[in-house]
GROMACS .gro file of C-alpha atoms in nm:
model
  384
    1LEU     CA    1   1.755  -8.099  -4.433
    2GLU     CA    2   1.629  -7.802  -4.630
    3TYR     CA    3   1.864  -7.659  -4.894
    4GLU     CA    4   1.919  -7.333  -4.706
    5GLU     CA    5   2.010  -7.520  -4.388
    6ILE     CA    6   2.258  -7.736  -4.580
    7LYS     CA    7   2.406  -7.426  -4.743
    8ASN     CA    8   2.452  -7.254  -4.406
    9LYS     CA    9   2.617  -7.560  -4.253
   10VAL     CA   10   2.858  -7.600  -4.544
   11GLU     CA   11   2.950  -7.230  -4.540
   12ALA     CA   12   3.014  -7.243  -4.164
   13LEU     CA   13   3.242  -7.547  -4.200
   14THR     CA   14   3.425  -7.388  -4.492
   15ASN     CA   15   3.481  -7.060  -4.307
   16GLU     CA   16   3.603  -7.245  -3.997
   17ARG     CA   17   3.872  -7.425  -4.198
   18LEU     CA   18   3.966  -7.116  -4.397
   19GLU     CA   19   4.024  -6.921  -4.077
   20LEU     CA   20   4.242  -7.199  -3.939
   21ILE     CA   21   4.456  -7.211  -4.254
   22ALA     CA   22   4.480  -6.832  -4.279
   23SER     CA   23   4.575  -6.788  -3.913
   24LYS     CA   24   4.863  -7.036  -3.946
   25LEU     CA   25   4.996  -6.832  -4.238
   26GLY     CA   26   4.969  -6.503  -4.054
   27ALA     CA   27   4.664  -6.342  -4.216
   28GLY     CA   28   4.500  -6.070  -4.007
   29LYS     CA   29   4.284  -5.759  -4.025
   30GLU     CA   30   4.529  -5.580  -4.256
   31GLN     CA   31   4.610  -5.894  -4.454
   32ILE     CA   32   4.388  -6.150  -4.620
   33ALA     CA   33   4.430  -6.500  -4.755
   34VAL     CA   34   4.282  -6.554  -5.101
   35VAL     CA   35   4.205  -6.923  -5.154
   36ASN     CA   36   4.173  -7.096  -5.490
   37THR     CA   37   3.994  -7.434  -5.474
   38LEU     CA   38   4.048  -7.509  -5.845
   39SER     CA   39   4.332  -7.712  -5.996
   40PHE     CA   40   4.476  -7.432  -6.210
   41MET     CA   41   4.627  -7.093  -6.135
   42ARG     CA   42   4.365  -6.824  -6.181
   43SER     CA   43   4.307  -6.450  -6.192
   44ASP     CA   44   3.959  -6.356  -6.074
   45LYS     CA   45   3.758  -6.118  -5.862
   46ILE     CA   46   3.709  -6.135  -5.488
   47LEU     CA   47   3.430  -5.979  -5.284
   48LEU     CA   48   3.515  -5.855  -4.933
   49GLU     CA   49   3.259  -5.781  -4.663
   50ASP     CA   50   3.465  -5.734  -4.345
   51PHE     CA   51   3.748  -5.509  -4.456
   52ASN     CA   52   3.954  -5.195  -4.423
   53LYS     CA   53   3.699  -4.951  -4.561
   54ASN     CA   54   3.966  -4.698  -4.654
   55ALA     CA   55   4.171  -4.941  -4.861
   56THR     CA   56   4.215  -4.850  -5.226
   57GLU     CA   57   4.432  -5.144  -5.326
   58LEU     CA   58   4.570  -5.483  -5.231
   59ILE     CA   59   4.943  -5.551  -5.251
   60SER     CA   60   5.126  -5.883  -5.272
   61GLU     CA   61   5.463  -5.958  -5.116
   62ALA     CA   62   5.613  -5.934  -5.465
   63GLY     CA   63   5.481  -5.580  -5.503
   64ASP     CA   64   5.189  -5.651  -5.736
   65VAL     CA   65   4.912  -5.392  -5.693
   66PHE     CA   66   4.544  -5.480  -5.735
   67PRO     CA   67   4.293  -5.190  -5.733
   68VAL     CA   68   4.000  -5.209  -5.493
   69GLN     CA   69   3.653  -5.071  -5.567
   70LYS     CA   70   3.363  -5.001  -5.334
   71THR     CA   71   3.045  -5.168  -5.451
   72GLN     CA   72   2.697  -5.023  -5.457
   73ASP     CA   73   2.599  -5.223  -5.147
   74GLY     CA   74   2.899  -5.115  -4.937
   75LYS     CA   75   3.138  -5.405  -4.993
   76LEU     CA   76   3.478  -5.411  -5.162
   77VAL     CA   77   3.563  -5.585  -5.487
   78ALA     CA   78   3.910  -5.644  -5.630
   79TRP     CA   79   4.057  -5.831  -5.925
   80VAL     CA   80   4.354  -6.039  -5.809
   81LYS     CA   81   4.601  -6.227  -6.027
   82ASP     CA   82   4.792  -6.554  -6.021
   83ILE     CA   83   4.630  -6.728  -5.725
   84PRO     CA   84   4.802  -7.071  -5.707
   85ALA     CA   85   4.622  -7.393  -5.799
   86LYS     CA   86   4.462  -7.562  -5.498
   87GLY     CA   87   4.634  -7.300  -5.287
   88LEU     CA   88   4.631  -6.948  -5.153
   89LYS     CA   89   4.808  -6.613  -5.161
   90LEU     CA   90   4.839  -6.349  -4.889
   91LEU     CA   91   4.760  -5.987  -4.979
   92LYS     CA   92   4.783  -5.670  -4.773
   93PHE     CA   93   4.537  -5.380  -4.763
   94ASN     CA   94   4.682  -5.045  -4.859
   95GLU     CA   95   4.542  -4.692  -4.843
   96GLY     CA   96   4.724  -4.568  -5.150
   97THR     CA   97   4.643  -4.442  -5.497
   98ASN     CA   98   4.285  -4.390  -5.611
   99HIS     CA   99   4.274  -4.587  -5.934
  100GLU     CA  100   4.080  -4.458  -6.235
  101SER     CA  101   3.798  -4.635  -6.415
  102PRO     CA  102   3.878  -4.772  -6.764
  103PHE     CA  103   3.510  -4.760  -6.866
  104ASN     CA  104   3.339  -4.497  -7.079
  105ILE     CA  105   2.965  -4.493  -7.011
  106THR     CA  106   2.722  -4.302  -7.234
  107ASP     CA  107   2.344  -4.281  -7.270
  108GLY     CA  108   2.357  -4.551  -7.536
  109GLY     CA  109   2.593  -4.802  -7.380
  110ILE     CA  110   2.947  -4.861  -7.258
  111GLU     CA  111   3.299  -4.903  -7.389
  112THR     CA  112   3.524  -5.137  -7.190
  113PRO     CA  113   3.882  -5.252  -7.250
  114TYR     CA  114   3.730  -5.544  -7.443
  115TYR     CA  115   3.400  -5.428  -7.593
  116LYS     CA  116   3.187  -5.151  -7.735
  117VAL     CA  117   2.832  -5.229  -7.625
  118ALA     CA  118   2.514  -5.056  -7.742
  119ILE     CA  119   2.220  -5.093  -7.504
  120ASP     CA  120   1.866  -4.976  -7.581
  121SER     CA  121   1.601  -4.834  -7.348
  122THR     CA  122   1.477  -5.186  -7.261
  123GLY     CA  123   1.822  -5.292  -7.139
  124PHE     CA  124   1.879  -5.531  -7.431
  125PHE     CA  125   2.207  -5.537  -7.625
  126THR     CA  126   2.174  -5.399  -7.979
  127SER     CA  127   2.545  -5.432  -8.053
  128LEU     CA  128   2.839  -5.612  -7.893
  129LEU     CA  129   3.163  -5.530  -8.073
  130ASP     CA  130   3.463  -5.737  -7.968
  131LYS     CA  131   3.753  -5.489  -7.983
  132THR     CA  132   4.024  -5.755  -7.964
  133SER     CA  133   3.896  -5.920  -8.284
  134ASN     CA  134   3.720  -5.617  -8.436
  135ARG     CA  135   3.414  -5.836  -8.476
  136GLU     CA  136   3.045  -5.791  -8.403
  137VAL     CA  137   2.920  -6.071  -8.179
  138LEU     CA  138   2.546  -6.028  -8.241
  139LYS     CA  139   2.364  -6.083  -8.569
  140ALA     CA  140   2.289  -5.758  -8.753
  141GLY     CA  141   1.956  -5.601  -8.660
  142GLU     CA  142   1.891  -5.839  -8.369
  143LYS     CA  143   1.915  -5.796  -7.992
  144GLY     CA  144   2.099  -5.993  -7.726
  145ASN     CA  145   2.020  -6.076  -7.364
  146VAL     CA  146   1.650  -6.079  -7.450
  147PHE     CA  147   1.407  -6.235  -7.204
  148ARG     CA  148   1.145  -6.422  -7.407
  149VAL     CA  149   0.854  -6.601  -7.241
  150TYR     CA  150   0.673  -6.885  -7.417
  151GLU     CA  151   0.334  -7.039  -7.359
  152ASP     CA  152   0.429  -7.381  -7.224
  153LYS     CA  153   0.148  -7.637  -7.233
  154PRO     CA  154   0.289  -7.981  -7.317
  155ARG     CA  155   0.054  -8.271  -7.385
  156GLU     CA  156   0.169  -8.453  -7.070
  157PHE     CA  157   0.417  -8.436  -6.782
  158ASP     CA  158   0.371  -8.062  -6.745
  159ASN     CA  159   0.666  -8.003  -6.511
  160TRP     CA  160   0.908  -8.208  -6.722
  161ASN     CA  161   0.827  -8.191  -7.092
  162ILE     CA  162   0.875  -7.910  -7.342
  163ASP     CA  163   0.694  -7.999  -7.664
  164ILE     CA  164   0.826  -7.899  -8.004
  165TYR     CA  165   0.540  -7.656  -8.065
  166TYR     CA  166   0.622  -7.450  -7.753
  167ASN     CA  167   0.757  -7.158  -7.960
  168ARG     CA  168   0.433  -7.084  -8.145
  169LYS     CA  169   0.330  -6.819  -7.893
  170SER     CA  170   0.572  -6.594  -7.703
  171TRP     CA  171   0.616  -6.252  -7.546
  172ILE     CA  172   0.921  -6.037  -7.472
  173ALA     CA  173   0.972  -5.906  -7.118
  174ASP     CA  174   1.055  -5.547  -7.215
  175GLU     CA  175   0.861  -5.342  -6.957
  176VAL     CA  176   1.160  -5.174  -6.792
  177THR     CA  177   1.097  -4.974  -6.474
  178ARG     CA  178   1.461  -4.900  -6.391
  179LEU     CA  179   1.780  -4.880  -6.595
  180GLU     CA  180   2.079  -4.734  -6.411
  181TRP     CA  181   2.457  -4.762  -6.400
  182ILE     CA  182   2.520  -4.829  -6.031
  183GLU     CA  183   2.897  -4.887  -6.042
  184ASN     CA  184   3.185  -4.747  -6.246
  185GLY     CA  185   3.530  -4.803  -6.100
  186PRO     CA  186   3.874  -4.953  -6.165
  187VAL     CA  187   3.749  -5.312  -6.131
  188GLN     CA  188   3.401  -5.324  -6.283
  189ALA     CA  189   3.106  -5.134  -6.423
  190VAL     CA  190   2.758  -5.258  -6.334
  191LEU     CA  191   2.427  -5.193  -6.510
  192LEU     CA  192   2.110  -5.251  -6.305
  193THR     CA  193   1.780  -5.318  -6.479
  194GLU     CA  194   1.441  -5.391  -6.330
  195ARG     CA  195   1.148  -5.503  -6.542
  196ASN     CA  196   0.797  -5.630  -6.493
  197TYR     CA  197   0.643  -5.922  -6.675
  198CYS     CA  198   0.275  -5.974  -6.596
  199ASN     CA  199   0.281  -6.027  -6.217
  200SER     CA  200   0.653  -6.103  -6.197
  201LEU     CA  201   0.968  -5.898  -6.129
  202ILE     CA  202   1.302  -5.947  -6.307
  203ARG     CA  203   1.601  -5.764  -6.158
  204GLN     CA  204   1.942  -5.800  -6.320
  205LYS     CA  205   2.295  -5.669  -6.269
  206VAL     CA  206   2.521  -5.686  -6.575
  207TYR     CA  207   2.893  -5.691  -6.486
  208PHE     CA  208   3.159  -5.561  -6.725
  209TYR     CA  209   3.518  -5.615  -6.608
  210ALA     CA  210   3.842  -5.424  -6.654
  211ASN     CA  211   4.049  -5.745  -6.658
  212SER     CA  212   3.822  -6.008  -6.811
  213ASN     CA  213   3.631  -6.050  -7.137
  214ARG     CA  214   3.356  -6.243  -6.958
  215ILE     CA  215   3.027  -6.057  -6.912
  216ASP     CA  216   2.820  -6.176  -6.614
  217PHE     CA  217   2.441  -6.144  -6.581
  218GLU     CA  218   2.348  -6.178  -6.213
  219THR     CA  219   1.971  -6.223  -6.207
  220TYR     CA  220   1.694  -6.222  -5.948
  221VAL     CA  221   1.338  -6.317  -6.044
  222ASP     CA  222   1.024  -6.312  -5.832
  223TRP     CA  223   0.811  -6.536  -6.053
  224LYS     CA  224   0.430  -6.547  -6.029
  225GLU     CA  225   0.331  -6.705  -6.362
  226HIS     CA  226   0.217  -7.056  -6.452
  227GLN     CA  227   0.260  -7.264  -6.769
  228GLN     CA  228   0.509  -7.013  -6.906
  229LEU     CA  229   0.870  -7.086  -6.999
  230MET     CA  230   1.125  -6.803  -6.978
  231LYS     CA  231   1.445  -6.816  -7.181
  232VAL     CA  232   1.727  -6.571  -7.248
  233GLU     CA  233   1.837  -6.530  -7.609
  234PHE     CA  234   2.161  -6.431  -7.782
  235PRO     CA  235   2.155  -6.426  -8.165
  236ILE     CA  236   2.521  -6.496  -8.244
  237ASP     CA  237   2.693  -6.400  -8.571
  238VAL     CA  238   2.882  -6.730  -8.595
  239ASN     CA  239   2.808  -7.000  -8.853
  240ALA     CA  240   2.883  -7.358  -8.750
  241ASN     CA  241   2.729  -7.699  -8.816
  242GLU     CA  242   2.790  -7.817  -8.461
  243ALA     CA  243   2.784  -7.676  -8.109
  244THR     CA  244   2.971  -7.813  -7.808
  245TYR     CA  245   2.805  -7.885  -7.474
  246ASP     CA  246   2.962  -7.946  -7.133
  247ILE     CA  247   2.880  -8.272  -6.953
  248GLN     CA  248   3.030  -8.436  -6.645
  249PHE     CA  249   3.407  -8.481  -6.698
  250GLY     CA  250   3.391  -8.389  -7.066
  251ASN     CA  251   3.180  -8.251  -7.349
  252LEU     CA  252   3.002  -8.355  -7.666
  253THR     CA  253   2.892  -8.197  -7.994
  254ARG     CA  254   2.545  -8.175  -8.144
  255PRO     CA  255   2.421  -8.033  -8.477
  256THR     CA  256   2.297  -7.675  -8.491
  257HIS     CA  257   2.048  -7.758  -8.766
  258GLY     CA  258   1.725  -7.956  -8.788
  259ASN     CA  259   1.782  -8.137  -9.118
  260THR     CA  260   1.672  -8.474  -8.983
  261SER     CA  261   1.382  -8.565  -8.760
  262TRP     CA  262   1.616  -8.659  -8.474
  263ASP     CA  263   1.812  -8.336  -8.505
  264LYS     CA  264   1.490  -8.138  -8.521
  265ALA     CA  265   1.379  -8.301  -8.196
  266LYS     CA  266   1.688  -8.161  -8.019
  267PHE     CA  267   1.549  -7.808  -8.002
  268GLU     CA  268   1.657  -7.810  -7.636
  269VAL     CA  269   1.931  -8.027  -7.489
  270CYS     CA  270   2.095  -8.064  -7.150
  271ALA     CA  271   2.440  -7.937  -7.057
  272HIS     CA  272   2.618  -7.855  -6.734
  273LYS     CA  273   2.831  -7.541  -6.701
  274TRP     CA  274   2.859  -7.419  -7.061
  275ALA     CA  275   2.775  -7.449  -7.428
  276ASP     CA  276   2.972  -7.306  -7.720
  277ILE     CA  277   2.936  -7.228  -8.088
  278SER     CA  278   3.258  -7.169  -8.284
  279ASP     CA  279   3.354  -7.156  -8.651
  280GLY     CA  280   3.720  -7.237  -8.594
  281GLY     CA  281   3.839  -6.878  -8.599
  282TYR     CA  282   3.590  -6.727  -8.356
  283GLY     CA  283   3.321  -6.835  -8.114
  284VAL     CA  284   3.096  -6.756  -7.820
  285SER     CA  285   3.038  -6.956  -7.503
  286LEU     CA  286   2.728  -6.927  -7.285
  287LEU     CA  287   2.806  -7.017  -6.923
  288ASN     CA  288   2.576  -7.070  -6.624
  289ASP     CA  289   2.585  -7.153  -6.255
  290CYS     CA  290   2.264  -7.361  -6.223
  291LYS     CA  291   2.063  -7.379  -6.549
  292TYR     CA  292   2.091  -7.678  -6.778
  293GLY     CA  293   1.849  -7.640  -7.071
  294TYR     CA  294   2.034  -7.511  -7.381
  295GLY     CA  295   1.928  -7.451  -7.738
  296ILE     CA  296   2.161  -7.357  -8.026
  297LYS     CA  297   1.980  -7.353  -8.359
  298ASN     CA  298   2.026  -7.126  -8.661
  299GLN     CA  299   2.278  -6.903  -8.478
  300LEU     CA  300   2.042  -6.844  -8.184
  301MET     CA  301   2.180  -6.940  -7.841
  302THR     CA  302   1.918  -6.982  -7.570
  303LEU     CA  303   1.918  -7.085  -7.205
  304SER     CA  304   1.601  -7.190  -7.023
  305LEU     CA  305   1.568  -6.997  -6.698
  306ILE     CA  306   1.226  -7.079  -6.550
  307LYS     CA  307   0.962  -7.343  -6.635
  308SER     CA  308   0.644  -7.308  -6.434
  309GLY     CA  309   0.428  -7.612  -6.492
  310ILE     CA  310   0.116  -7.697  -6.292
  311GLU     CA  311   0.126  -8.079  -6.270
  312PRO     CA  312   0.177  -8.233  -6.018
  313ASN     CA  313   0.262  -7.912  -5.829
  314LEU     CA  314   0.022  -7.628  -5.913
  315THR     CA  315   0.268  -7.355  -5.809
  316THR     CA  316   0.598  -7.489  -5.944
  317ASP     CA  317   0.866  -7.216  -5.975
  318GLN     CA  318   0.630  -6.948  -5.840
  319GLU     CA  319   0.895  -6.825  -5.599
  320GLU     CA  320   1.220  -6.626  -5.586
  321HIS     CA  321   1.506  -6.732  -5.813
  322CYS     CA  322   1.872  -6.625  -5.808
  323PHE     CA  323   2.108  -6.732  -6.086
  324THR     CA  324   2.395  -6.608  -6.301
  325TYR     CA  325   2.474  -6.672  -6.666
  326SER     CA  326   2.761  -6.529  -6.868
  327ILE     CA  327   2.872  -6.482  -7.227
  328LEU     CA  328   3.232  -6.533  -7.329
  329PRO     CA  329   3.325  -6.430  -7.686
  330HIS     CA  330   3.666  -6.566  -7.785
  331LYS     CA  331   3.912  -6.628  -8.067
  332GLY     CA  332   3.942  -6.983  -8.195
  333ASN     CA  333   3.735  -7.264  -8.046
  334TRP     CA  334   3.626  -7.328  -7.686
  335LYS     CA  335   3.967  -7.472  -7.601
  336LYS     CA  336   4.155  -7.159  -7.707
  337GLY     CA  337   3.888  -6.944  -7.545
  338SER     CA  338   3.950  -7.092  -7.196
  339THR     CA  339   3.581  -7.178  -7.174
  340VAL     CA  340   3.632  -7.470  -6.933
  341LYS     CA  341   3.834  -7.261  -6.688
  342GLU     CA  342   3.597  -6.964  -6.705
  343ALA     CA  343   3.299  -7.190  -6.636
  344TYR     CA  344   3.471  -7.338  -6.332
  345MET     CA  345   3.559  -6.989  -6.206
  346LEU     CA  346   3.199  -6.874  -6.242
  347ASN     CA  347   3.075  -7.171  -6.040
  348LEU     CA  348   3.351  -7.175  -5.777
  349PRO     CA  349   3.453  -6.819  -5.680
  350LEU     CA  350   3.772  -6.740  -5.494
  351LEU     CA  351   3.740  -6.761  -5.115
  352THR     CA  352   3.884  -6.518  -4.861
  353SER     CA  353   3.966  -6.524  -4.493
  354TYR     CA  354   4.124  -6.269  -4.256
  355PRO     CA  355   4.116  -6.375  -3.888
  356GLU     CA  356   4.321  -6.216  -3.612
  357SER     CA  357   4.674  -6.357  -3.602
  358SER     CA  358   5.021  -6.270  -3.482
  359ASN     CA  359   5.207  -6.549  -3.659
  360GLU     CA  360   5.508  -6.479  -3.873
  361VAL     CA  361   5.446  -6.523  -4.245
  362GLU     CA  362   5.673  -6.791  -4.390
  363ASN     CA  363   5.541  -6.798  -4.746
  364GLU     CA  364   5.331  -6.542  -4.929
  365SER     CA  365   5.165  -6.816  -5.134
  366THR     CA  366   5.135  -7.193  -5.125
  367SER     CA  367   4.985  -7.464  -5.345
  368LEU     CA  368   4.871  -7.813  -5.254
  369ILE     CA  369   4.909  -7.953  -5.605
  370GLU     CA  370   4.990  -7.834  -5.955
  371LEU     CA  371   4.918  -7.990  -6.294
  372ASP     CA  372   5.156  -7.969  -6.590
  373ALA     CA  373   4.896  -8.033  -6.863
  374GLU     CA  374   4.635  -7.783  -6.981
  375ASN     CA  375   4.386  -8.056  -7.076
  376ILE     CA  376   4.366  -8.201  -6.724
  377VAL     CA  377   4.126  -8.077  -6.456
  378LEU     CA  378   4.152  -8.215  -6.103
  379GLU     CA  379   3.794  -8.241  -5.982
  380THR     CA  380   3.832  -8.402  -5.640
  381ILE     CA  381   4.092  -8.481  -5.376
  382LYS     CA  382   3.975  -8.757  -5.145
  383LYS     CA  383   4.135  -8.883  -4.827
  384ALA     CA  384   4.248  -9.244  -4.874
   0.00000   0.00000   0.00000
């Protein structure tokens, strides 16, 4: 089966089961079930497509109010709190108060509850001040969220290898054709940029949140190049001898220097959902939902986005790409920064369902299982 066909089948099966669960709990057109598939309680955003268009907030049975915002493409987004582990919570639509935006947008950037961000005319970050720590995240005089494209012509295995000399020739994708704030509401502010690189298009939405210090970069690329490797770069003002990388069911550390030949050869390494550099008191995590080539050397964090080799397939990666990466500045190390949980939340969003139902609601929320240890993540529940 093709990937899209598999995706459609899985989504249909998931929605079918969500509707069954929600209907038994009494969810309906004025009430939704928010489902958390992860093994820890979470607060996160939900995106609603079939909704009460006049709703300005969601309300829980306990009286908690969650503002609702209309998105640029006509949907609704809300930030909901305390959704039970491996469980769900019922919320009601309400046409109540119009909630104000906490964001201050200017020609040169944005101030959020968490950050003061300076953004130049190319859409790159020139400053990222963490207000909670009063600390600049980026190295002085350098820019973050930079798309850099390298000439990529390895000696052999063109679609697999990246040779150590790849960085001798590179270009920055800074030809911006559109830079516009398309959303500014009580839940999120969104910056849209469109840029051309040679024959390719890069379109990106940058999400700043009212209730989260994570910054998401939702990216679409229509790629037409060959033998060129595109990375995103964040020069981080954190000094550390080691960086931490996520792997299946754990993580490992690797040096951030190239003092030995074997360390020098690790200019790019593999990781799953995140990588982190921390100095003990402060750090930054770089998360992703489908990209696995990381580099952290000399305070520069990079993530490989597209590699377009020509052997054995002449047109590898010359197609449309959709992916999201995120940065998560934090106090302490990756453990204190909730990096593991944030990476899971990025990869497994909250689900929603609201079928017609006339059932009485017995419980506003329910949970299949709860864990009493922060260092445990329940990956899978399998029928015996």
